[in-house]
């Protein structure tokens, strides 16, 4: 037994020396491997940028530099010396430059703002520069000013739209310098991305040297970049939250400098003055500070009072002018994300209600989140010696349960988790509070968790009184979208219901659809047929994918979901995929249409009706083609055929006269319902003499 090697794990913050030769073999491998991944990541991002090289010579130059720096990072990571500080910073610098270029490319592709949050914050900054209080003005003009698509508005259960500023003042003050520099459209986007790059350099500085490569991986991450450029403003509070979590347990240490001790609570206050997410860190940090002071007999109550006072002072420094100007409007604004009756959404537990035919009462999800928060806090205190390093995860884990649980609540906190994990001291002593108090905290944790489990059970098993089912759909033809849906509704409850309907296809609820036939209010016991019409093109689901219909109720607060609907049973492929040479008048062209499934495999089914249409996309208008299909009259479109036992429909094309522009052919299916679907690829043919 004495010959068996024992692996001893060393805390991250116990290695003050950045010389790789002083590390254990395992740590050395992990450190080098991390920077190998960072080098590969730099090459990946460079290749992505390279695909847009024709936008500007500068884009090509940055892409080539990125590939070269990525290769250098790989070489140094595999050398005997390893990637030193200059190489690490060079990799981060190039990734930052690549991020800036990716931002410009993304904005050129889609200049519209991706969230109403981003539009509201920039508009609030503009209002302030013009002498207006953002908390007493409507943010509605920002939606059109910054071209926010309808589906990215924040809707309420009663059918309205959130149009007030919903965040503390720091959320828009950061955009003022960019506006003063002369930027207007994209000022907020450019600020957020610049802040994201700064965040990662700060992250690199705060992390222990063994895992600093994590900053490069996050900076090059497509998901993190997509959030930053797409309108998620968490990047503004991230640097302050990271500083607040850096060695946060040193606040009560007699050996720590005043700057080090005060930086944490002041940074937390600044983070809380930007967005509500850091608010959930405060109870855990106060509890941790209390316990750290308690075990050293350093007046724990006074310690947390000082911590809270410093955080509150920083928060007030940013927000006090707006609090004094309009207290009610300010409080209403910053509490809107927490208490407003908005429609559910996100990637958490609420997905069970949004995508399964049961639906759910939103109050149960709210209760589950509240009691999970209490249980998490009680567990943190009770098992402090085990859960100290899990502080951030416990604080943000509750966001999995409420009705609105978006991915940024989990993804954007990754730097905070790593900083909190690697820079605080690993607990070595048992919980300092007495046995009697531990029992009370155990009881609190157990009872809160039990109630949370009950709430989760009710959330996933209770169904609202309204039932909906989809009866039929109407498509837009070649656009391959659905613009009208007929549903059946049944109110099996005892009160009149006023549902508001939307379509959910990719996890993002659409704008509310209009009721153009049938009752708007559904009486108790009433069965009714309701015809819905899409409010805009961005709300129309594609017929290529499945979707559900959601109905939202405000009294009681609930979401009702239909069964999953799949419009398109088959795909169609028109062969040949291309006719590369002009075809002389009178020469026949044989084409086939093959039925396939979603994976592209051939479907062998006979008797399916297939239609083939023709059109000329002229410079100024659409024109009718002059081709005979299967011997029909010249120019007739569409022409039908049925599939054989191989799932193939055959057509012969013959042009009677030459045409100046190519004729485009497209096939589709026409089922018994008479609604076209399953449009094929386009085939263009130029007919000449």
XYZ file of C-alpha atoms in Angstrom:
689
model
C 0.000 0.000 0.000
C 2.881 2.356 0.676
C 3.880 2.323 -3.000
C 0.549 3.685 -4.234
C 0.955 7.357 -5.230
C -1.360 9.812 -3.532
C -2.704 12.801 -5.476
C -2.848 15.864 -3.251
C -4.920 18.764 -4.524
C -3.475 22.190 -3.831
C -5.663 25.291 -3.562
C -5.396 27.642 -6.532
C -4.356 30.583 -4.447
C -1.496 28.749 -2.741
C 0.894 29.161 -5.717
C 2.201 32.725 -5.681
C 4.958 31.995 -8.183
C 4.023 32.127 -11.871
C 7.072 30.107 -12.887
C 5.676 26.914 -14.397
C 8.661 24.891 -13.232
C 7.574 25.323 -9.614
C 4.202 23.751 -10.225
C 3.247 20.149 -9.677
C 3.269 18.025 -12.851
C -0.537 17.888 -12.910
C -0.896 21.659 -12.494
C 1.770 22.227 -15.158
C -0.125 20.056 -17.648
C -3.420 21.787 -16.857
C -1.838 25.235 -17.235
C -0.233 24.413 -20.584
C -3.334 22.617 -21.875
C -5.466 25.622 -21.030
C -3.304 27.924 -23.130
C -3.255 25.348 -25.936
C -7.050 25.613 -25.950
C -6.763 29.408 -25.888
C -4.486 29.295 -28.939
C -6.862 26.979 -30.786
C -9.768 29.213 -29.779
C -7.970 32.218 -31.247
C -7.570 30.364 -34.532
C -11.243 29.344 -34.541
C -12.395 32.939 -34.024
C -9.951 34.150 -36.685
C -11.345 31.684 -39.212
C -14.851 32.907 -38.413
C -13.751 36.503 -39.039
C -11.904 35.430 -42.187
C -15.210 34.379 -43.797
C -16.117 38.096 -43.892
C -12.793 39.187 -45.384
C -14.457 40.879 -48.366
C -16.036 43.475 -46.093
C -12.727 45.269 -45.671
C -8.999 44.635 -46.091
C -8.714 45.347 -42.364
C -10.922 42.330 -41.620
C -8.608 40.064 -43.585
C -5.541 41.526 -41.870
C -7.005 40.972 -38.395
C -7.981 37.408 -39.290
C -4.484 36.581 -40.510
C -2.883 38.145 -37.426
C -5.265 36.113 -35.279
C -4.237 32.841 -36.915
C -0.542 33.738 -36.506
C -0.933 34.662 -32.829
C -2.933 31.500 -32.229
C -0.105 29.427 -33.685
C 2.432 31.284 -31.549
C 0.331 30.551 -28.479
C 0.271 26.867 -29.406
C 4.054 26.768 -29.888
C 4.869 28.562 -26.633
C 2.367 26.445 -24.696
C 4.118 23.298 -25.876
C 7.649 24.624 -25.338
C 9.774 24.079 -22.250
C 9.215 27.685 -21.130
C 5.454 27.821 -21.581
C 3.304 30.866 -22.420
C 4.684 33.785 -20.439
C 2.869 36.989 -19.558
C 3.647 38.711 -22.860
C 2.259 35.793 -24.875
C -0.838 35.602 -22.701
C -1.555 39.310 -22.985
C -0.851 39.177 -26.727
C -3.419 36.416 -27.134
C -5.978 38.396 -25.139
C -5.208 41.555 -27.112
C -5.726 39.812 -30.442
C -8.926 38.165 -29.204
C -10.122 41.614 -28.150
C -9.345 42.946 -31.628
C -11.135 39.993 -33.196
C -14.115 40.670 -30.936
C -14.237 44.291 -32.116
C -14.184 43.151 -35.758
C -16.866 40.525 -35.072
C -18.984 43.292 -33.551
C -18.670 45.463 -36.633
C -19.581 42.538 -38.886
C -22.577 41.634 -36.725
C -23.847 45.212 -36.686
C -23.519 45.512 -40.454
C -25.501 42.286 -40.867
C -28.226 43.271 -38.383
C -28.150 46.879 -37.124
C -31.369 46.501 -35.117
C -30.997 46.264 -31.337
C -31.595 42.755 -30.059
C -33.333 43.602 -26.765
C -35.632 46.316 -25.485
C -33.313 46.450 -22.456
C -30.456 47.811 -24.559
C -32.716 50.265 -26.386
C -34.248 51.545 -23.139
C -30.867 52.071 -21.500
C -29.428 54.073 -24.388
C -32.632 56.091 -24.730
C -32.510 56.813 -20.988
C -28.964 58.139 -21.377
C -30.090 60.360 -24.247
C -33.015 61.672 -22.194
C -30.676 62.504 -19.317
C -28.323 64.402 -21.637
C -31.340 66.420 -22.792
C -32.300 67.276 -19.226
C -35.118 64.749 -18.703
C -35.567 62.218 -15.922
C -35.613 58.748 -17.519
C -37.706 57.279 -14.702
C -40.624 59.635 -15.374
C -40.582 59.288 -19.163
C -41.897 56.478 -21.354
C -39.274 54.338 -23.048
C -41.672 53.347 -25.847
C -40.066 55.650 -28.489
C -36.814 53.689 -28.092
C -38.380 50.558 -29.574
C -38.846 52.162 -32.975
C -35.794 54.415 -32.734
C -33.483 51.421 -32.348
C -35.511 49.045 -34.538
C -36.159 46.476 -31.818
C -38.095 43.587 -33.431
C -41.568 43.053 -31.997
C -40.723 39.612 -30.659
C -38.002 41.119 -28.432
C -40.357 43.439 -26.570
C -41.229 42.538 -22.994
C -44.920 41.668 -22.873
C -47.233 41.512 -19.884
C -49.805 38.839 -19.103
C -52.579 41.374 -19.686
C -51.529 41.937 -23.294
C -49.470 45.088 -22.805
C -45.808 45.964 -23.234
C -43.299 47.129 -20.628
C -42.364 50.679 -21.571
C -40.689 52.073 -18.456
C -37.046 52.058 -17.413
C -36.585 48.900 -15.354
C -33.015 49.110 -14.020
C -30.937 51.234 -11.618
C -29.218 54.331 -12.940
C -25.873 52.707 -13.614
C -27.506 50.774 -16.447
C -27.569 53.899 -18.622
C -24.887 56.176 -17.183
C -22.162 54.064 -18.808
C -23.476 54.980 -22.259
C -23.144 58.724 -21.768
C -19.400 58.927 -22.670
C -20.008 57.048 -25.916
C -22.897 59.370 -26.780
C -20.761 62.418 -26.022
C -18.155 61.047 -28.436
C -20.708 61.408 -31.233
C -22.063 57.862 -31.500
C -25.816 57.428 -31.786
C -27.070 54.201 -33.317
C -25.020 51.328 -31.864
C -23.599 53.492 -29.070
C -24.856 51.029 -26.466
C -23.705 48.019 -28.483
C -20.177 49.352 -28.910
C -20.018 50.270 -25.222
C -21.132 46.807 -24.131
C -18.611 45.035 -26.347
C -15.805 47.362 -25.244
C -16.786 46.659 -21.654
C -16.774 42.923 -22.367
C -13.183 43.150 -23.620
C -12.171 45.159 -20.542
C -13.948 42.605 -18.351
C -11.784 39.812 -19.693
C -8.518 41.700 -19.155
C -9.598 42.396 -15.581
C -10.644 38.765 -15.240
C -7.156 37.720 -16.378
C -5.621 39.953 -13.705
C -7.826 38.656 -10.893
C -7.425 34.946 -11.621
C -4.552 32.829 -10.287
C -1.966 32.245 -12.985
C -2.874 28.531 -13.319
C -6.233 29.275 -14.929
C -5.780 32.668 -16.543
C -6.357 30.971 -19.877
C -10.060 30.934 -18.923
C -10.170 34.652 -19.759
C -9.126 33.903 -23.346
C -11.688 31.123 -23.718
C -14.505 33.325 -22.449
C -13.429 36.287 -24.583
C -13.552 34.086 -27.687
C -16.781 32.329 -26.730
C -19.507 32.701 -29.319
C -22.254 32.535 -26.692
C -20.707 35.235 -24.516
C -19.982 37.400 -27.534
C -23.517 36.883 -28.824
C -24.928 38.122 -25.535
C -22.667 41.176 -25.491
C -23.418 42.243 -29.063
C -27.044 41.097 -28.908
C -28.200 43.423 -26.159
C -27.531 41.629 -22.861
C -26.148 44.387 -20.633
C -24.788 42.182 -17.820
C -21.276 42.993 -19.052
C -21.630 46.410 -17.406
C -21.832 45.102 -13.854
C -19.525 42.122 -14.389
C -16.179 43.832 -13.582
C -17.512 45.276 -10.340
C -19.031 41.952 -9.305
C -15.727 40.189 -9.998
C -13.827 42.672 -7.838
C -16.455 42.248 -5.106
C -15.855 38.486 -5.127
C -12.063 38.684 -5.347
C -10.772 37.625 -1.921
C -14.087 38.693 -0.411
C -13.285 36.807 2.796
C -10.463 39.265 3.572
C -12.869 42.039 4.617
C -12.405 41.180 8.281
C -8.741 40.198 8.017
C -6.411 42.365 10.145
C -3.575 41.820 7.671
C -5.484 43.064 4.621
C -5.070 46.690 3.575
C -7.991 49.080 3.801
C -8.061 49.328 0.016
C -8.346 45.563 -0.312
C -11.063 45.364 2.339
C -13.132 48.274 1.041
C -12.853 47.370 -2.639
C -15.220 44.420 -2.231
C -18.313 46.090 -0.737
C -17.886 49.282 -2.773
C -17.629 47.253 -5.993
C -20.692 45.234 -5.006
C -22.635 48.451 -4.452
C -21.605 49.678 -7.898
C -22.624 46.353 -9.451
C -26.005 46.562 -7.715
C -26.464 50.084 -9.070
C -26.401 48.713 -12.633
C -28.668 45.659 -12.595
C -30.667 43.542 -10.161
C -28.754 40.268 -10.597
C -25.916 41.220 -8.169
C -28.524 41.991 -5.500
C -28.774 38.264 -4.849
C -25.078 38.118 -3.921
C -25.493 40.552 -1.032
C -27.144 38.223 1.547
C -24.539 35.528 0.935
C -21.619 37.954 1.177
C -23.024 39.442 4.361
C -23.466 35.976 5.864
C -19.969 34.953 4.799
C -18.515 38.153 6.260
C -20.364 37.529 9.526
C -19.013 33.987 9.804
C -15.470 35.017 8.888
C -15.561 37.657 11.638
C -17.306 35.337 14.094
C -14.597 32.688 13.997
C -11.935 35.304 14.804
C -14.003 37.161 17.448
C -13.964 40.388 15.459
C -17.463 41.767 16.195
C -19.380 40.070 13.376
C -22.459 42.304 13.632
C -20.319 45.419 13.301
C -18.474 43.823 10.368
C -21.605 43.218 8.311
C -22.932 46.675 9.181
C -19.745 48.212 7.824
C -19.893 46.010 4.715
C -23.518 46.925 4.054
C -22.860 50.623 4.695
C -20.039 50.728 2.148
C -22.134 48.888 -0.457
C -25.146 51.138 0.200
C -22.973 54.247 -0.075
C -21.689 53.158 -3.497
C -25.230 52.335 -4.645
C -26.500 55.704 -3.405
C -23.666 57.589 -5.070
C -25.006 56.482 -8.452
C -28.739 56.490 -7.791
C -29.413 59.131 -5.138
C -30.144 62.021 -7.567
C -32.850 59.956 -9.257
C -34.218 58.716 -5.939
C -34.597 62.281 -4.692
C -36.068 63.503 -7.975
C -38.854 60.888 -8.150
C -38.808 58.250 -5.385
C -41.962 56.427 -6.490
C -40.946 56.268 -10.159
C -37.435 55.084 -9.277
C -38.630 52.328 -6.937
C -41.274 51.204 -9.422
C -38.666 51.092 -12.172
C -36.011 49.037 -10.383
C -38.594 46.593 -9.024
C -40.312 46.032 -12.385
C -38.238 42.943 -13.345
C -39.042 41.382 -9.956
C -42.746 42.139 -9.541
C -44.192 43.058 -12.950
C -46.716 40.539 -14.375
C -44.622 39.812 -17.460
C -45.024 36.717 -19.610
C -42.746 33.802 -18.716
C -39.658 32.861 -20.673
C -36.161 31.487 -20.471
C -34.211 28.284 -20.227
C -35.188 27.225 -16.709
C -37.921 25.077 -15.200
C -40.588 27.263 -16.826
C -39.866 25.425 -20.086
C -42.100 22.623 -18.788
C -45.044 25.021 -18.889
C -44.077 26.751 -22.125
C -43.480 23.668 -24.262
C -45.647 20.892 -22.838
C -49.385 20.690 -23.383
C -50.109 21.066 -19.670
C -49.089 24.697 -19.153
C -48.865 25.945 -15.592
C -49.677 28.465 -12.872
C -46.870 31.004 -12.549
C -47.322 31.491 -8.807
C -45.942 28.011 -8.147
C -42.749 28.797 -10.058
C -42.385 32.035 -8.091
C -42.892 30.218 -4.795
C -40.394 27.547 -5.794
C -37.787 30.221 -6.553
C -38.454 32.044 -3.271
C -38.114 28.948 -1.090
C -35.128 27.646 -3.048
C -33.490 31.004 -2.316
C -34.199 30.586 1.392
C -32.980 26.996 1.358
C -29.796 27.961 -0.494
C -29.052 30.707 2.009
C -29.751 28.441 4.982
C -27.545 25.694 3.526
C -24.770 28.211 2.903
C -24.792 29.251 6.555
C -25.288 25.741 7.939
C -22.620 24.090 5.795
C -20.362 27.106 5.417
C -17.132 25.119 5.599
C -18.289 23.042 2.630
C -20.224 25.611 0.600
C -18.081 28.723 0.987
C -16.585 28.276 -2.486
C -20.064 27.738 -3.955
C -21.314 31.194 -2.926
C -21.964 32.515 -6.439
C -23.498 29.281 -7.686
C -25.914 29.184 -4.751
C -26.839 32.830 -5.294
C -27.624 32.492 -9.003
C -28.921 28.918 -8.945
C -32.312 30.177 -7.833
C -32.829 31.715 -11.281
C -33.529 28.242 -12.654
C -36.932 28.259 -10.951
C -38.803 31.572 -11.490
C -41.138 32.260 -14.436
C -38.410 34.289 -16.162
C -35.089 32.423 -16.107
C -32.954 33.494 -19.028
C -29.601 32.004 -19.917
C -27.627 35.165 -19.149
C -28.410 34.682 -15.454
C -26.270 31.534 -15.580
C -23.817 32.206 -18.409
C -22.704 35.753 -17.649
C -21.759 34.844 -14.078
C -19.042 32.393 -15.181
C -16.200 34.870 -14.437
C -17.737 35.615 -11.035
C -17.867 31.914 -10.189
C -14.222 31.378 -11.096
C -13.005 34.451 -9.217
C -14.990 33.496 -6.136
C -13.789 29.904 -6.359
C -10.078 30.517 -6.813
C -9.240 33.615 -4.775
C -10.772 32.950 -1.354
C -9.247 30.771 1.311
C -10.326 27.150 1.394
C -12.163 26.538 4.715
C -10.282 24.251 7.081
C -12.274 24.676 10.299
C -15.825 23.558 11.079
C -18.691 26.044 11.164
C -17.913 28.519 13.970
C -21.485 29.094 15.165
C -22.850 27.025 18.042
C -24.502 23.623 17.804
C -27.899 24.991 18.797
C -27.818 27.585 16.023
C -26.692 24.961 13.534
C -29.797 22.938 14.346
C -32.035 25.927 13.658
C -30.293 26.583 10.343
C -30.641 22.888 9.455
C -34.342 23.063 10.227
C -34.707 26.201 8.132
C -32.880 24.636 5.197
C -34.895 21.419 5.364
C -38.283 23.115 5.719
C -37.562 25.618 2.934
C -36.406 22.840 0.652
C -39.512 20.781 1.435
C -41.827 23.681 0.592
C -39.812 24.349 -2.576
C -40.232 20.725 -3.661
C -43.982 20.970 -3.060
C -44.122 24.157 -5.149
C -42.139 22.500 -7.943
C -44.479 19.514 -7.835
C -47.532 21.770 -8.100
C -45.854 23.746 -10.888
C -45.311 20.684 -13.056
C -48.607 18.901 -12.285
C -51.274 21.613 -11.981
C -52.928 22.740 -15.204
C -54.839 26.008 -15.754
C -58.597 26.010 -16.467
C -58.203 26.919 -20.141
C -57.526 24.243 -22.753
C -56.422 25.009 -26.315
C -55.828 22.836 -29.348
C -54.786 23.729 -32.892
C -57.350 22.901 -35.589
C -55.709 24.218 -38.775
C -53.069 26.561 -40.174
C -52.745 28.816 -43.191
C -49.365 29.249 -44.877
C -47.896 32.110 -46.874
C -46.905 29.912 -49.814
C -43.345 30.390 -50.971
C -42.475 32.346 -47.829
C -42.974 29.031 -45.998
C -44.424 30.690 -42.897
C -47.776 30.493 -41.114
C -49.896 33.643 -40.947
C -53.205 32.325 -39.588
C -54.049 29.614 -37.079
C -57.453 28.340 -36.006
C -57.626 27.000 -32.474
C -60.291 25.541 -30.237
C -60.534 26.870 -26.686
C -62.379 25.386 -23.728
C -62.838 27.138 -20.395
C -63.384 24.424 -17.821
C -63.186 26.865 -14.910
C -65.751 29.007 -13.126
C -64.643 32.480 -14.200
C -64.462 34.320 -17.493
C -60.956 34.242 -18.980
C -59.228 36.785 -21.212
C -56.345 34.937 -22.913
C -53.674 36.548 -25.052
C -52.100 34.254 -27.624
C -48.584 33.948 -28.997
C -46.565 31.391 -30.933
C -43.437 29.757 -29.565
C -41.102 28.011 -31.982
C -37.521 28.510 -30.820
C -37.998 29.405 -27.159
C -38.782 33.062 -27.886
C -42.505 33.914 -27.584
C -43.828 35.933 -30.483
C -45.851 39.109 -30.262
C -49.462 38.586 -29.317
C -51.546 37.301 -32.225
C -54.800 39.061 -33.135
C -58.185 37.425 -32.654
C -60.000 38.071 -35.939
C -62.862 35.582 -35.459
C -64.328 33.998 -32.364
C -64.654 35.245 -28.781
C -61.995 37.376 -27.166
C -63.255 36.445 -23.702
C -63.995 32.810 -22.971
C -66.967 32.231 -20.664
C -67.069 29.451 -18.056
C -67.823 26.114 -19.727
C -67.569 27.622 -23.215
C -66.158 25.738 -26.206
C -65.215 28.081 -29.040
C -63.320 28.227 -32.309
C -60.911 31.167 -32.510
C -59.076 32.364 -35.618
C -55.724 34.017 -34.916
C -53.759 36.238 -37.303
C -50.051 37.036 -37.039
C -49.340 40.655 -36.007
C -46.113 40.898 -38.022
C -43.759 38.805 -40.130
C -41.287 38.174 -37.298
C -44.065 36.449 -35.337
C -44.897 33.993 -38.125
C -43.468 30.532 -37.421
C -41.732 28.641 -40.181
C -43.658 25.696 -41.552
C -40.365 23.785 -41.586
C -40.273 23.461 -37.789
C -42.670 22.526 -35.012
C -44.352 25.127 -32.812
C -46.818 25.482 -29.951
C -49.517 28.053 -29.249
C -49.276 29.732 -25.847
C -52.177 31.486 -24.180
C -51.368 33.843 -21.282
C -53.787 34.589 -18.453
C -53.430 37.412 -15.929
C -56.139 36.254 -13.522
C -55.038 33.693 -12.531
C -51.455 34.274 -13.728
C -50.825 31.273 -15.934
C -49.573 30.050 -19.278
C -51.567 27.545 -21.332
C -49.858 25.517 -24.041
C -51.191 23.558 -26.993
C -49.852 20.239 -28.173
C -46.850 20.475 -30.500
C -47.808 21.176 -34.105
C -45.802 19.969 -37.113
C -47.079 21.353 -40.406
C -44.625 19.799 -42.812
C -44.622 15.999 -42.964
C -42.016 15.711 -45.721
C -39.325 17.741 -47.370
C -39.016 17.942 -51.146
C -35.823 18.073 -53.197
C -35.880 19.162 -56.833
C -33.316 17.388 -59.040
C -31.050 18.223 -60.724
C -29.810 20.689 -58.152
C -28.520 22.899 -60.940
C -28.501 23.203 -64.747
C -25.211 24.932 -65.393
C -25.489 25.396 -69.182
C -28.188 27.178 -71.227
C -30.835 24.890 -72.751
C -31.857 25.306 -76.391
C -35.492 25.901 -77.230
C -37.365 22.648 -77.837
C -34.926 20.438 -75.945
C -36.596 18.588 -73.075
C -35.281 18.803 -69.498
C -36.309 15.995 -67.195
C -36.577 16.913 -63.520
C -37.683 14.888 -60.514
C -38.999 15.738 -57.082
C -37.967 13.381 -54.284
C -39.747 13.144 -50.931
C -37.332 13.124 -47.986
C -37.585 13.137 -44.227
C -36.034 15.725 -41.902
C -32.692 13.918 -42.037
C -32.604 14.001 -45.833
C -33.295 10.289 -46.307
C -35.591 9.320 -49.184
C -39.208 8.568 -48.297
C -40.819 5.829 -50.412
C -44.488 6.741 -50.600
C -46.695 6.657 -53.656
C -49.663 8.869 -54.468
C -48.453 12.113 -52.881
C -49.504 15.116 -54.954
C -46.598 17.338 -55.997
C -46.894 20.657 -57.823
C -44.207 22.380 -59.875
C -44.385 26.108 -60.510
C -42.410 28.491 -62.706
C -41.664 32.199 -62.476
C -39.155 34.740 -63.798
C -37.564 37.044 -61.229
C -37.054 40.019 -63.540
C -35.218 43.139 -62.490
C -38.329 45.180 -61.733
C -41.097 42.613 -61.301
C -42.161 38.988 -61.287
C -43.034 37.612 -64.723
C -44.720 34.414 -65.854
C -42.508 31.769 -67.405
C -43.232 30.432 -70.892
C -42.255 26.803 -70.361
C -44.469 23.788 -70.997
C -44.450 21.380 -68.040
C -45.434 17.761 -68.782
C -46.961 18.782 -72.107
C -49.325 21.344 -70.603
C -50.051 24.691 -72.179
C -47.103 27.043 -72.486
C -46.720 29.093 -69.317
C -49.219 27.097 -67.243
C -48.249 27.062 -63.576
C -48.381 25.111 -61.387
C -48.612 21.622 -62.891
C -49.338 18.545 -60.757
C -47.908 15.038 -60.644
C -48.038 12.243 -58.089
C -45.175 10.292 -56.606
C -44.428 6.698 -57.564
C -43.560 3.889 -55.174
C -40.096 5.436 -54.693
C -41.568 8.759 -53.555
C -40.524 10.421 -56.817
C -42.610 12.737 -59.015
C -41.372 13.287 -62.587
C -41.698 16.368 -64.768
C -40.510 17.208 -68.298
C -39.787 20.837 -69.144
C -39.766 22.168 -72.699
C -39.478 25.795 -73.730
C -41.184 26.995 -76.898
C -39.313 30.277 -77.100
C -36.100 31.779 -75.806
C -36.234 34.069 -72.785
C -33.901 36.832 -71.708
C -33.909 35.844 -68.029
C -33.651 32.437 -66.345
C -36.869 30.668 -65.420
C -37.021 29.548 -61.790
C -38.774 26.300 -60.882
C -39.920 25.267 -57.424
C -41.888 22.263 -56.222
C -44.237 21.874 -53.258
C -46.785 19.496 -51.829
C -50.532 20.064 -51.927
C -52.229 17.841 -49.343
C -55.958 17.278 -49.091
C -56.292 20.311 -46.849
C -55.381 22.439 -49.878
C -52.639 24.299 -47.969
C -49.304 24.215 -49.850
C -46.263 23.146 -47.851
C -42.814 21.582 -48.132
C -41.349 23.963 -50.700
C -38.269 22.657 -52.469
C -35.002 24.238 -53.521
C -35.061 26.588 -56.515
C -33.819 25.437 -59.929
C -32.967 28.075 -62.543
C -32.705 27.354 -66.298
C -31.843 29.781 -69.096
C -33.545 28.874 -72.399
C -31.829 30.151 -75.563
C -32.117 29.737 -79.339
